[in-house]
């Protein structure tokens, strides 16, 4: 989506990045005294969720840049640490939880990179294996071409040996990242789906073929890769499409380059349903066989999730028996039925992922 | 608007019926039948003369359509009219027509909807200002006005369902968002069921979602032989019909979950579950913990239950009840995904 308005928090207006971003976007930044002015502009639009994707707010992150992934007690979380560098997304997936996560949602980009670097240094100094990612509250690569933030992060991570950065995307915006000296401390990750699901529900994203082509280019430059089949949309006949994407993936990418692959079936808070119905009228996305999960989210009936995971896991393991394959936010029963083991028997999911990062990215133990 | 000084004064004229024409744009009332009113007018006369605007020796009726019809039915050659002085604009005529209706009786939802649309039609912004609506005698805030506005555009059968109060306001507003054929089919069903709001909400949501998922129009879904058959089988009893409709839609909306529930119930029936012993699965088979409930009053009853509990735990169906959950109690993994 094209950015149509640029706001800058007056206290951050002097940051050098402001000029760079405004030049790249061809927009004159409008200084605002507080976020409320931006929120008011978003709220005034007939579709605030869509309007928030066309307005960018440059400001300082006054909270913590590093946060823990908000897992729940009932389902196994990956223990990934969120780098909160930006919020919201200019692409428009029908299922995107960010549509109902922020009130109101507005594209936000944090300028205080010094604070970000300082927080990261504290973590690096712990000399412990840790996994960080920027793709929780946004797509990691939407500001490529506008901001050098990812390049800076890649350099920061390249200068240490214990932590990895995962940049997760549905774009192909890797051009500027390819030549960087990443030292395999940055994982480039793509969300994958069956092609029909992507074209139906992932508005404004790159097609699956294009994502895989970008991944292949990244692999050629030595980047470790990750893939996330998330969300898996369980619809009539969809499984064949997922298996096809898995085949395409392994026909283009060497399994040795892959740090991990995750599987996660569509799940969302009930409030998102109304947003989907309003913003994507006529879409059957919210008409799946959902029940209310133990965390209050709508999830597919458990045996359906198990079936889809099991079939996909078998297909992945046939092509990449050694790859670290995990489920996103599922309980032990699903793990056991779909993958044949529970994470606890391998030290827990976080330990499994740490081990994969150490092995594929060459981290120090 | 509400604070403006009243600007109309009226004169009373007696006009020939032939000189009066109806301006249907301003019609608000949903009552067509003027028979009852005609007999009242015949007895006591026309207590409140209709409202009309004058022009070129003729009169355009903007309120009092039933009264005019009653006079016509009685064969009156003339009738009294109240005529505002000056030349009221269409917007002013709309306000007069609405105020006269709204202040003289409680308007039903379709009439309110017509009134809101009438105000909107002549408002420069194309939407109704709640203050202006209140001044014209219409109830509710902006959200209510937005909700009722489309009701008068519902297909006739659905409007009738609203007038009969066979559908709630929520349901009517949802019907208004659907294609006319779907609204008509659902309204027909609700007129038959006479269900409360929660049941209407469930039926409407399930129907809409099944239609969307299966790519079948709502009307087709409700006209399918398996659906009409279950209406016929209920034998005209609205409660029984409602029960069957809900069951049918739930099974179709949640086919795997419903089938698992059914298979669970079958297994349960195989178990030696005496009174006082109950097995409860996790909700929607999502969690992993089953509940076993023992109910007793005396120690003797509790001891008795202990024996029954032992037999229950040894029964092969009990193991199947626990083990089968993750497969939805299917013997072989199958189904669509
Ligand atoms: S790419 Fe990710 S963050 Fe962006 S809209 Fe889609 S789901 Fe949301």
PDB file of N, CA and C and ligand atoms in Angstrom, chain A residues 53 88-93 95-98 137-139 170 205, ligand 1:
ATOM      1  N   UNK A  53      -2.693   1.930   7.441  1.00  0.00           N
ATOM      2  CA  UNK A  53      -1.663   1.328   6.589  1.00  0.00           C
ATOM      3  C   UNK A  53      -1.106   2.346   5.596  1.00  0.00           C
ATOM      4  N   UNK A  88       2.809  -2.421  12.977  1.00  0.00           N
ATOM      5  CA  UNK A  88       1.803  -2.496  11.919  1.00  0.00           C
ATOM      6  C   UNK A  88       2.455  -2.755  10.559  1.00  0.00           C
ATOM      7  N   UNK A  89       1.652  -2.799   9.541  1.00  0.00           N
ATOM      8  CA  UNK A  89       2.158  -3.300   8.269  1.00  0.00           C
ATOM      9  C   UNK A  89       1.443  -2.641   7.098  1.00  0.00           C
ATOM     10  N   UNK A  90       2.197  -2.410   6.027  1.00  0.00           N
ATOM     11  CA  UNK A  90       1.594  -1.772   4.861  1.00  0.00           C
ATOM     12  C   UNK A  90       0.953  -2.802   3.923  1.00  0.00           C
ATOM     13  N   UNK A  91       1.214  -4.081   4.169  1.00  0.00           N
ATOM     14  CA  UNK A  91       0.506  -5.105   3.386  1.00  0.00           C
ATOM     15  C   UNK A  91      -0.835  -5.367   4.078  1.00  0.00           C
ATOM     16  N   UNK A  92      -1.651  -6.209   3.501  1.00  0.00           N
ATOM     17  CA  UNK A  92      -3.030  -6.276   4.026  1.00  0.00           C
ATOM     18  C   UNK A  92      -3.562  -7.710   3.989  1.00  0.00           C
ATOM     19  N   UNK A  93      -3.073  -8.520   4.903  1.00  0.00           N
ATOM     20  CA  UNK A  93      -3.566  -9.899   4.969  1.00  0.00           C
ATOM     21  C   UNK A  93      -4.896  -9.917   5.721  1.00  0.00           C
ATOM     22  N   UNK A  95      -6.221 -12.113   7.496  1.00  0.00           N
ATOM     23  CA  UNK A  95      -6.177 -12.743   8.813  1.00  0.00           C
ATOM     24  C   UNK A  95      -5.279 -12.012   9.793  1.00  0.00           C
ATOM     25  N   UNK A  96      -4.652 -10.914   9.378  1.00  0.00           N
ATOM     26  CA  UNK A  96      -3.613 -10.288  10.202  1.00  0.00           C
ATOM     27  C   UNK A  96      -4.159  -9.866  11.571  1.00  0.00           C
ATOM     28  N   UNK A  97      -3.537 -10.382  12.610  1.00  0.00           N
ATOM     29  CA  UNK A  97      -4.033 -10.067  13.960  1.00  0.00           C
ATOM     30  C   UNK A  97      -3.762  -8.613  14.325  1.00  0.00           C
ATOM     31  N   UNK A  98      -2.830  -7.981  13.620  1.00  0.00           N
ATOM     32  CA  UNK A  98      -2.508  -6.594  13.956  1.00  0.00           C
ATOM     33  C   UNK A  98      -3.691  -5.662  13.697  1.00  0.00           C
ATOM     34  N   UNK A 137       5.303  -7.635  15.398  1.00  0.00           N
ATOM     35  CA  UNK A 137       4.319  -6.549  15.306  1.00  0.00           C
ATOM     36  C   UNK A 137       4.316  -5.881  13.944  1.00  0.00           C
ATOM     37  N   UNK A 138       5.063  -6.427  13.028  1.00  0.00           N
ATOM     38  CA  UNK A 138       5.181  -5.842  11.688  1.00  0.00           C
ATOM     39  C   UNK A 138       5.791  -6.898  10.767  1.00  0.00           C
ATOM     40  N   UNK A 139       5.882  -6.590   9.497  1.00  0.00           N
ATOM     41  CA  UNK A 139       6.693  -7.418   8.603  1.00  0.00           C
ATOM     42  C   UNK A 139       8.104  -6.835   8.662  1.00  0.00           C
ATOM     43  N   UNK A 170       6.940 -11.297   4.055  1.00  0.00           N
ATOM     44  CA  UNK A 170       6.186 -11.821   2.898  1.00  0.00           C
ATOM     45  C   UNK A 170       6.552 -11.001   1.662  1.00  0.00           C
ATOM     46  N   UNK A 205       1.018  -8.726  -0.821  1.00  0.00           N
ATOM     47  CA  UNK A 205       2.269  -9.431  -0.525  1.00  0.00           C
ATOM     48  C   UNK A 205       2.847 -10.001  -1.821  1.00  0.00           C
TER      49      UNK A 205
HETATM   50  S1  LIG C   1       2.447  -9.409   6.166  1.00  0.00           S
HETATM   51 FE1  LIG C   1       2.212 -10.012   8.309  1.00  0.00          FE
HETATM   52  S2  LIG C   1       2.114  -8.103   9.424  1.00  0.00           S
HETATM   53 FE2  LIG C   1       1.729  -7.633   7.273  1.00  0.00          FE
HETATM   54  S3  LIG C   1      -0.477  -7.655   7.011  1.00  0.00           S
HETATM   55 FE3  LIG C   1       0.269  -9.703   6.519  1.00  0.00          FE
HETATM   56  S4  LIG C   1       0.140 -10.838   8.440  1.00  0.00           S
HETATM   57 FE4  LIG C   1      -0.015  -8.673   8.964  1.00  0.00          FE
END
